PDB file of C-alpha atoms in Angstrom:
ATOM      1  CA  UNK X  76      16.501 -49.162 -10.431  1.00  0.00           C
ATOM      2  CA  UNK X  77      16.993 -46.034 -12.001  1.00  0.00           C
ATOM      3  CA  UNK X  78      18.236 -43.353  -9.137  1.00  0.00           C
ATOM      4  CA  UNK X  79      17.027 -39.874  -8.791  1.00  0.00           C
ATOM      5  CA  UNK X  80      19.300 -36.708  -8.300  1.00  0.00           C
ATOM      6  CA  UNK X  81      18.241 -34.485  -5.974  1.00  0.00           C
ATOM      7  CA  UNK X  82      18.385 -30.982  -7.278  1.00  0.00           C
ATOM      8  CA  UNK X  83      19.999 -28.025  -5.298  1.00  0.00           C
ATOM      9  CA  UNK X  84      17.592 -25.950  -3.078  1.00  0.00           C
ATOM     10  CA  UNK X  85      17.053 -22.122  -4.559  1.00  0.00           C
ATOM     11  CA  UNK X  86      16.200 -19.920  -2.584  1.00  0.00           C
ATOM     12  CA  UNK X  87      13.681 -17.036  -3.724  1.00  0.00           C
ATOM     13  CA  UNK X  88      15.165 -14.022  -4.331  1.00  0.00           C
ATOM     14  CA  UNK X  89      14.173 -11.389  -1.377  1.00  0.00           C
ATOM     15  CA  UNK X  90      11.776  -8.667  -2.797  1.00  0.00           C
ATOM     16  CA  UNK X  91      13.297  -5.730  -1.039  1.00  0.00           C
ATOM     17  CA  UNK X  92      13.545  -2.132  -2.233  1.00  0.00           C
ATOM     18  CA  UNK X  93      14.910   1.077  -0.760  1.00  0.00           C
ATOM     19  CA  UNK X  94      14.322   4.289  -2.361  1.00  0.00           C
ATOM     20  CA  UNK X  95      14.899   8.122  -1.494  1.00  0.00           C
ATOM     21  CA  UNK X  96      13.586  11.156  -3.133  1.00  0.00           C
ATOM     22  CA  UNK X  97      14.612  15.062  -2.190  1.00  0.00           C
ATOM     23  CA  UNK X  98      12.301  17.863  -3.315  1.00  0.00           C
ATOM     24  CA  UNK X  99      12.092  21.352  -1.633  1.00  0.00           C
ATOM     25  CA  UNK X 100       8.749  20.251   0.045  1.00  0.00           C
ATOM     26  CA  UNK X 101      10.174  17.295   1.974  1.00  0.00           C
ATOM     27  CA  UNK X 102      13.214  14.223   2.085  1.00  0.00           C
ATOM     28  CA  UNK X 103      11.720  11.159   1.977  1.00  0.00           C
ATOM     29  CA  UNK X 104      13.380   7.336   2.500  1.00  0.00           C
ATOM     30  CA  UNK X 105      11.431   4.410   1.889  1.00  0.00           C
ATOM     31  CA  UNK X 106      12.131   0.733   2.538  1.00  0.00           C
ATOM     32  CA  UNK X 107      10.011  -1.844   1.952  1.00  0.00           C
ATOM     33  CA  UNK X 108      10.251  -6.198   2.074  1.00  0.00           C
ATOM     34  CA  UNK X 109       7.003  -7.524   0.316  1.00  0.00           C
ATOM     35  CA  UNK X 110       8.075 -10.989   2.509  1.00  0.00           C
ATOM     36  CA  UNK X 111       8.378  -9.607   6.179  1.00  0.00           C
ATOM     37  CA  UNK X 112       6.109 -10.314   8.752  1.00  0.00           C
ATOM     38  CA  UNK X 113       4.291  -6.624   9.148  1.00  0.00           C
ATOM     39  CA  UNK X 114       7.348  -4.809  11.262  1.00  0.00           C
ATOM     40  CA  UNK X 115       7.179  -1.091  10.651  1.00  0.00           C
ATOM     41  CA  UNK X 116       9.269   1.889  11.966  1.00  0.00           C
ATOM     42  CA  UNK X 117       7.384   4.887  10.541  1.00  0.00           C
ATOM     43  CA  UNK X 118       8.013   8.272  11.028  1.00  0.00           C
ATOM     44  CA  UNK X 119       6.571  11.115   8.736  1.00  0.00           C
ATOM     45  CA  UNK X 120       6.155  14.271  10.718  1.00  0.00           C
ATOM     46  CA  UNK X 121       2.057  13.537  10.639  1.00  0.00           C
ATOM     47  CA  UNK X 122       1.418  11.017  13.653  1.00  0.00           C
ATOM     48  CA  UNK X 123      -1.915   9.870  12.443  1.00  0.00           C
ATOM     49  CA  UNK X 124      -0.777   9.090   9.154  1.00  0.00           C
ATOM     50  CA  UNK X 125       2.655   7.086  10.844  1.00  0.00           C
ATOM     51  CA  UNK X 126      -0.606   5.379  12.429  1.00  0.00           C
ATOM     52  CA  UNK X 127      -1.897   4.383   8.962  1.00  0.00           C
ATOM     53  CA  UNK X 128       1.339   3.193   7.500  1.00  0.00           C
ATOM     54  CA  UNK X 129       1.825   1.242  10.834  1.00  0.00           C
ATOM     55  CA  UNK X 130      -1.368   0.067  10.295  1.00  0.00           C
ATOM     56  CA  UNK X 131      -0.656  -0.882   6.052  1.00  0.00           C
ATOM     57  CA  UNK X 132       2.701  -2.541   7.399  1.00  0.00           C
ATOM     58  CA  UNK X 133       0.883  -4.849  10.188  1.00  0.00           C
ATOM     59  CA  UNK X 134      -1.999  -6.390   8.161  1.00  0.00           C
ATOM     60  CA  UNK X 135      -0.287  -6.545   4.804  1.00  0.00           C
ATOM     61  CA  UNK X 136       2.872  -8.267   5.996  1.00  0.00           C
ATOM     62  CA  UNK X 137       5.117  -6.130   4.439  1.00  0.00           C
ATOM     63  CA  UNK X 138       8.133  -4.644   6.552  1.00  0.00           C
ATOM     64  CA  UNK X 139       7.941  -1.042   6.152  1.00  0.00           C
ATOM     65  CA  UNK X 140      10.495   1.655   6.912  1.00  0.00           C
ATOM     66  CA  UNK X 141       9.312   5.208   6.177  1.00  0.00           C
ATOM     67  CA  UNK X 142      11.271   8.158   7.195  1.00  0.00           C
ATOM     68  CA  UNK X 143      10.148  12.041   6.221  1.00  0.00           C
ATOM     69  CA  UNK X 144      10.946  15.139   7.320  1.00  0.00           C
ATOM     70  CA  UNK X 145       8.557  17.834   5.083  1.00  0.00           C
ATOM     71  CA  UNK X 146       7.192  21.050   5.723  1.00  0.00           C
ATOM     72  CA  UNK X 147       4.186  20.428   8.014  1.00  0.00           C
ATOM     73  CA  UNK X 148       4.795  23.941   9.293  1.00  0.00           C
ATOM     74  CA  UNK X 149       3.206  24.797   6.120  1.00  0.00           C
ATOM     75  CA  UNK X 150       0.849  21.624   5.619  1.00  0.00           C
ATOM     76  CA  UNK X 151       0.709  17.918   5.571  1.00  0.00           C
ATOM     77  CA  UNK X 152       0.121  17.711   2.282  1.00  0.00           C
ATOM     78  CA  UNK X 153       3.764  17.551   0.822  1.00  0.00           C
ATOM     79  CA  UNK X 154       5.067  15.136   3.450  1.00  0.00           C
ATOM     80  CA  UNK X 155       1.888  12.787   2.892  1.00  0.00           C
ATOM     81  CA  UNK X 156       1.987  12.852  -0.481  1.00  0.00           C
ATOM     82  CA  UNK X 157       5.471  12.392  -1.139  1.00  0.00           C
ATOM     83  CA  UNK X 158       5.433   9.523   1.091  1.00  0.00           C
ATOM     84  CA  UNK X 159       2.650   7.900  -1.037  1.00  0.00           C
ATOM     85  CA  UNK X 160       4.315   8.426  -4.224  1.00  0.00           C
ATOM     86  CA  UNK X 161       7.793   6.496  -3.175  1.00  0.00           C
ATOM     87  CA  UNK X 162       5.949   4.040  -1.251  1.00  0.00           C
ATOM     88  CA  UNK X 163       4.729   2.848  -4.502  1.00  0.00           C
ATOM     89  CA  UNK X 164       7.895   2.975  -6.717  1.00  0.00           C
ATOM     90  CA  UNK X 165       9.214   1.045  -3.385  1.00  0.00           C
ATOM     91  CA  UNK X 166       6.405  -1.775  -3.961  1.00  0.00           C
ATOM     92  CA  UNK X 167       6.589  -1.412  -7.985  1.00  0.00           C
ATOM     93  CA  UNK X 168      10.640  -2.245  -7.553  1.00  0.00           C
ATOM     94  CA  UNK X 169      10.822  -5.127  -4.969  1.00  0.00           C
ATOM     95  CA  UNK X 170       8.063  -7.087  -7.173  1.00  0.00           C
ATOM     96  CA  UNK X 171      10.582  -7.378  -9.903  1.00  0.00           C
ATOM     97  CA  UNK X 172       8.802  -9.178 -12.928  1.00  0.00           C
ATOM     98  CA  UNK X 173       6.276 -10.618 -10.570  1.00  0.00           C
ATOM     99  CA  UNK X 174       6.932 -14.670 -11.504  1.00  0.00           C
ATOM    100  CA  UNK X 175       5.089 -16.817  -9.549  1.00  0.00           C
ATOM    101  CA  UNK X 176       2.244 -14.070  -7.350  1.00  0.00           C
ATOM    102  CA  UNK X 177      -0.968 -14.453  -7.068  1.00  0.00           C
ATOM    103  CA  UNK X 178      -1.554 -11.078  -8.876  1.00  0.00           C
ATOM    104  CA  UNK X 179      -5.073 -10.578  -7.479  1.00  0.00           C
ATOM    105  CA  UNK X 180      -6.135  -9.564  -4.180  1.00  0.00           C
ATOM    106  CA  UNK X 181      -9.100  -8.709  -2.700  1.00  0.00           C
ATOM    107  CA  UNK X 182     -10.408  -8.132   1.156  1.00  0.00           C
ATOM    108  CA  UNK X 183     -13.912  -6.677   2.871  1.00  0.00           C
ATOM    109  CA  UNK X 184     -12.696  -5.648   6.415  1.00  0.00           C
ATOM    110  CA  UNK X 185     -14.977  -4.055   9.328  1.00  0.00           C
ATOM    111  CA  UNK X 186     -13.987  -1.785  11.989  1.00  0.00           C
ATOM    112  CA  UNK X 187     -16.915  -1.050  14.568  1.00  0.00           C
ATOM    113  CA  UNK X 188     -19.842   0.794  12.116  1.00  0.00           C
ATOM    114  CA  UNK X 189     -17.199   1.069   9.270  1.00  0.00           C
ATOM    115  CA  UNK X 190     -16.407  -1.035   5.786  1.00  0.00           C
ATOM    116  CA  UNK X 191     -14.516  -1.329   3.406  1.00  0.00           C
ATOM    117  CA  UNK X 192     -13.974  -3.374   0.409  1.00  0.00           C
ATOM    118  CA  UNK X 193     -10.438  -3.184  -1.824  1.00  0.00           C
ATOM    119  CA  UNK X 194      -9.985  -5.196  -4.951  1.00  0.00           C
ATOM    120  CA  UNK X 195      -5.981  -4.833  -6.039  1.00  0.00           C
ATOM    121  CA  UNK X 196      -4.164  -5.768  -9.227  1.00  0.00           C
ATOM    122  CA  UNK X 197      -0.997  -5.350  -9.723  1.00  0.00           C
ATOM    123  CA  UNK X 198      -0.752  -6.026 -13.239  1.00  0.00           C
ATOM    124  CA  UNK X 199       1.500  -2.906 -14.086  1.00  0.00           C
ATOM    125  CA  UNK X 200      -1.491  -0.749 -15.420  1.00  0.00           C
ATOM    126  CA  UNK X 201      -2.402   1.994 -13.213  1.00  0.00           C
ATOM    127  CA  UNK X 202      -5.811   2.696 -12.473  1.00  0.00           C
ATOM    128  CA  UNK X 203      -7.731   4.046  -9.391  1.00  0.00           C
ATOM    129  CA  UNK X 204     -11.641   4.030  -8.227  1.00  0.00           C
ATOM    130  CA  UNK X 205     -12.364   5.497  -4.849  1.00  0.00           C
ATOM    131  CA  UNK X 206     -15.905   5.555  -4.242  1.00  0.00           C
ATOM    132  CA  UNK X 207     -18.070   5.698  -0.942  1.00  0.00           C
ATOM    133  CA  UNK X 208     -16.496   8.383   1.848  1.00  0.00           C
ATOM    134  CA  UNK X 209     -19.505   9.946   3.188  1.00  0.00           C
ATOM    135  CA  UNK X 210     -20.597  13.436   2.898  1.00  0.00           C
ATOM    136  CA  UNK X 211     -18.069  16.060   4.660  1.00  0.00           C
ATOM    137  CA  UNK X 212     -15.533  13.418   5.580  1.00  0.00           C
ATOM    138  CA  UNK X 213     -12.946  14.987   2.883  1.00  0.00           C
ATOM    139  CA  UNK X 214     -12.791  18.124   5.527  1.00  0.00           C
ATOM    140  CA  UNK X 215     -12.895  16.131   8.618  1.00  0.00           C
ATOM    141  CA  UNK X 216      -9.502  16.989  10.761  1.00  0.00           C
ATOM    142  CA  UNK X 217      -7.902  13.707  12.170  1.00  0.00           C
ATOM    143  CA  UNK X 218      -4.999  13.781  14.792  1.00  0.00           C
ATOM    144  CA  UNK X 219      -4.124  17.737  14.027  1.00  0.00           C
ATOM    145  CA  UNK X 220      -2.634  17.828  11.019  1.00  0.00           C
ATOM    146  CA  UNK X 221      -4.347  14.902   8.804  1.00  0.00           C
ATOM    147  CA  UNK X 222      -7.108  16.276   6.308  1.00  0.00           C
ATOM    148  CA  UNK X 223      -9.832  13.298   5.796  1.00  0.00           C
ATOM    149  CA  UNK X 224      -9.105  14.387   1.663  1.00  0.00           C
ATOM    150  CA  UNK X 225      -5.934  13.307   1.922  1.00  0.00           C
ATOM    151  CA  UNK X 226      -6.990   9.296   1.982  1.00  0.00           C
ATOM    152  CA  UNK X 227      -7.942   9.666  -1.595  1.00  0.00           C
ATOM    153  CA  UNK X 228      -4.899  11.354  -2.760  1.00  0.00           C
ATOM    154  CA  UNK X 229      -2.664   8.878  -1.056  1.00  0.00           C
ATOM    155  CA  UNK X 230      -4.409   5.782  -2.183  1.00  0.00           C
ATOM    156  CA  UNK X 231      -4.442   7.333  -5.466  1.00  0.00           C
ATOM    157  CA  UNK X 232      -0.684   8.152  -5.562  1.00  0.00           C
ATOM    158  CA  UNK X 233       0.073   5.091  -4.438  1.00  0.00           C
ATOM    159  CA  UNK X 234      -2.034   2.881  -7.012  1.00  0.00           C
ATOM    160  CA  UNK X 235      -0.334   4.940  -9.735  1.00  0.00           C
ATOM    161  CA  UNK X 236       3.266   5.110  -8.865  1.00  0.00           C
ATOM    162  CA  UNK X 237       3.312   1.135  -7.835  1.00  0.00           C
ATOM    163  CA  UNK X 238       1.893   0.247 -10.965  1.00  0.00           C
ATOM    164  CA  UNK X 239      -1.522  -0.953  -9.556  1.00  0.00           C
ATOM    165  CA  UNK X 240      -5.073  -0.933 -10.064  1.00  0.00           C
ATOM    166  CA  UNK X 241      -6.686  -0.003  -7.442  1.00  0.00           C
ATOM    167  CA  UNK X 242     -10.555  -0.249  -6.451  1.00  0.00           C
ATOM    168  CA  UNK X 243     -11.569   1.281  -3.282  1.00  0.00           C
ATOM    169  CA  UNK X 244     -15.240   1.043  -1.714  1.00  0.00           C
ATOM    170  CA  UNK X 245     -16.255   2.518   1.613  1.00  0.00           C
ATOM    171  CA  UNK X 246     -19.514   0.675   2.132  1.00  0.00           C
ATOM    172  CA  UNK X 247     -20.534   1.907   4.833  1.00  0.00           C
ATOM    173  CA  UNK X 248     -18.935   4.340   7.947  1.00  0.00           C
ATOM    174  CA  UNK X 249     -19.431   7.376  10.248  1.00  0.00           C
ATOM    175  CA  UNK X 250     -16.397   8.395  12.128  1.00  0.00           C
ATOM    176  CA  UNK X 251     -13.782   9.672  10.614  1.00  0.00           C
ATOM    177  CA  UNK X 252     -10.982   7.890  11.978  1.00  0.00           C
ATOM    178  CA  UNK X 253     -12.727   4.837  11.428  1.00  0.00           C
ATOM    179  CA  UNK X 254     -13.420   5.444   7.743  1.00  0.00           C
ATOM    180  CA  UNK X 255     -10.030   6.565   6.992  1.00  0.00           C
ATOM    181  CA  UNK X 256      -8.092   3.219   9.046  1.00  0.00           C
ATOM    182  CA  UNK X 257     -10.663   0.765   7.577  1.00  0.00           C
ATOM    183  CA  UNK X 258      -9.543   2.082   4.022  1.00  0.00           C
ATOM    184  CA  UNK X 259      -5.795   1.399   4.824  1.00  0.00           C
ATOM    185  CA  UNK X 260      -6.645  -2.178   6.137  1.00  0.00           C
ATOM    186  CA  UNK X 261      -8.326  -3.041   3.362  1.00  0.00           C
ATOM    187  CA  UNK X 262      -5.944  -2.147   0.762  1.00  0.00           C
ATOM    188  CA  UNK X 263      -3.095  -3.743   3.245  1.00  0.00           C
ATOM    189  CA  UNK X 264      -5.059  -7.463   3.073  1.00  0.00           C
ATOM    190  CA  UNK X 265      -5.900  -7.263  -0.350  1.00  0.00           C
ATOM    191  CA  UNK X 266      -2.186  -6.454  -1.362  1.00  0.00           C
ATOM    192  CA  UNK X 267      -0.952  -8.896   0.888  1.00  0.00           C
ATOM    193  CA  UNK X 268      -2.964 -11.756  -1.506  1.00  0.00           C
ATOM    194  CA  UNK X 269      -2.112 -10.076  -4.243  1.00  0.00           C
ATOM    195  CA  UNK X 270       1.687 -10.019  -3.978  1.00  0.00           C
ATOM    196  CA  UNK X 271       1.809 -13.661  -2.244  1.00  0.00           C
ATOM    197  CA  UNK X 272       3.609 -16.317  -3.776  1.00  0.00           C
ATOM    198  CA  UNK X 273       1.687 -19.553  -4.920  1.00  0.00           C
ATOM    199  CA  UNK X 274       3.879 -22.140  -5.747  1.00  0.00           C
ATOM    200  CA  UNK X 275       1.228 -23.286  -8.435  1.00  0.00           C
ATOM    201  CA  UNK X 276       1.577 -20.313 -10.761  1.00  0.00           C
ATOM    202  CA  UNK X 277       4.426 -20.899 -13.154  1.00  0.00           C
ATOM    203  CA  UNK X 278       6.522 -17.905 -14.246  1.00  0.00           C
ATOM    204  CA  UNK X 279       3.984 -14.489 -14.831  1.00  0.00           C
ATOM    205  CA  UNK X 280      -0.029 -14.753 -14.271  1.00  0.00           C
ATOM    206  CA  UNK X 281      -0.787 -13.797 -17.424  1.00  0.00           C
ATOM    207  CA  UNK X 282      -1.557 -15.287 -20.643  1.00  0.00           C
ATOM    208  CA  UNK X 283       0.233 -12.407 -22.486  1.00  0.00           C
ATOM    209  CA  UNK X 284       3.695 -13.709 -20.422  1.00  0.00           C
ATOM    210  CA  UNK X 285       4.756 -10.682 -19.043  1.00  0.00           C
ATOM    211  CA  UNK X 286       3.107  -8.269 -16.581  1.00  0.00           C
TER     212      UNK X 286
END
């Protein structure tokens, strides 16, 4: 009988990042886990866009701690953006060299008369295509402060500092709010396939060996 060792249990390693950034415009601290369960604790100065991220956190499954203080006396603009930009170094640092994801992600999500399809790949090759928003929603004013332009900027930022292409759709949609939260859903489900681990896929999805 020929006996069979049983080899040591290894743990993944966590796929956390925490990040900070400092310009004149606005502080920014980011902390994301790409294995969490969807906790957030968001707080940017612009309350519907803490909605969004809330919103990003909950259906992509990725704990999500956001905290920026910008110049929203001025405009949301800095404090959005900034946001955007280290929430994507954030994601682009906790996926390490990406052994063993799924790589691809994609999701068609409703809400009410709004949707929205999001194809992700996070590949390392920045790319965005943001198609769709009707007519007039880029000057639509959401909870005060949030310009309906801004959703494009932040996807946008996002997609290139994370490393990501990015293909946004919105099929089909008349209010604002709706149009803007369907977009952040999407991208949060397809994301969420995209960085999942399947235990099938042996070291990096790609036939080049590195990503």
């Amino acid at each position: 009988m020929t006996s069979v060792q049983a080899q040591p249990y290894s743990p993944q390693p966590n796929r956390v990042a925490e990040l900070s950034r400092k310009t004149s415009e606005s502080s920014v601290e980011v902390r994301v886990d790409l294995d969490g369960t969807g906790r957030a604790d968001i707080s940017t100065g612009v309350r519907f866009y803490d909605h969004m991220l809330e919103s990003l956190a909950k259906h992509s499954l990725i704990d999500l701690t956001v905290k920026t203080v910008g110049d929203v006396d001025v405009d949301a603009h800095h404090s959005v953006e900034d946001t955007a930009i280290l929430l994507g170094q954030a994601v682009r640092e906790a996926l390490g060299d990406k052994t063993g994801i799924s790589r691809f992600g994609d999701a068609t999500v409703p809400l009410d008369e709004a949707l929205v399809q999001a194809v992700v790949d996070v590949a390392g090759r920045p790319y965005f295509v943001h198609e769709g928003e009707p007519e007039g929603q880029i000057y639509a004013i959401i909870g005060g402060n949030y310009t309906g332009s801004l959703t494009r900027h932040v996807l946008e930022s996002f997609a290139y500092h994370a490393g990501i292409a990015l293909h946004v759709r919105v099929l089909s949609g008349r209010d604002p709010h709706h149009i803007v939260e369907t977009q952040f859903k999407a991208v949060a489900r397809a994301l969420r396939a995209a960085v999942a681990r399947d235990p099938r896929v042996q070291g990096v999805p790609s036939a080049k060996g590195v990503l």
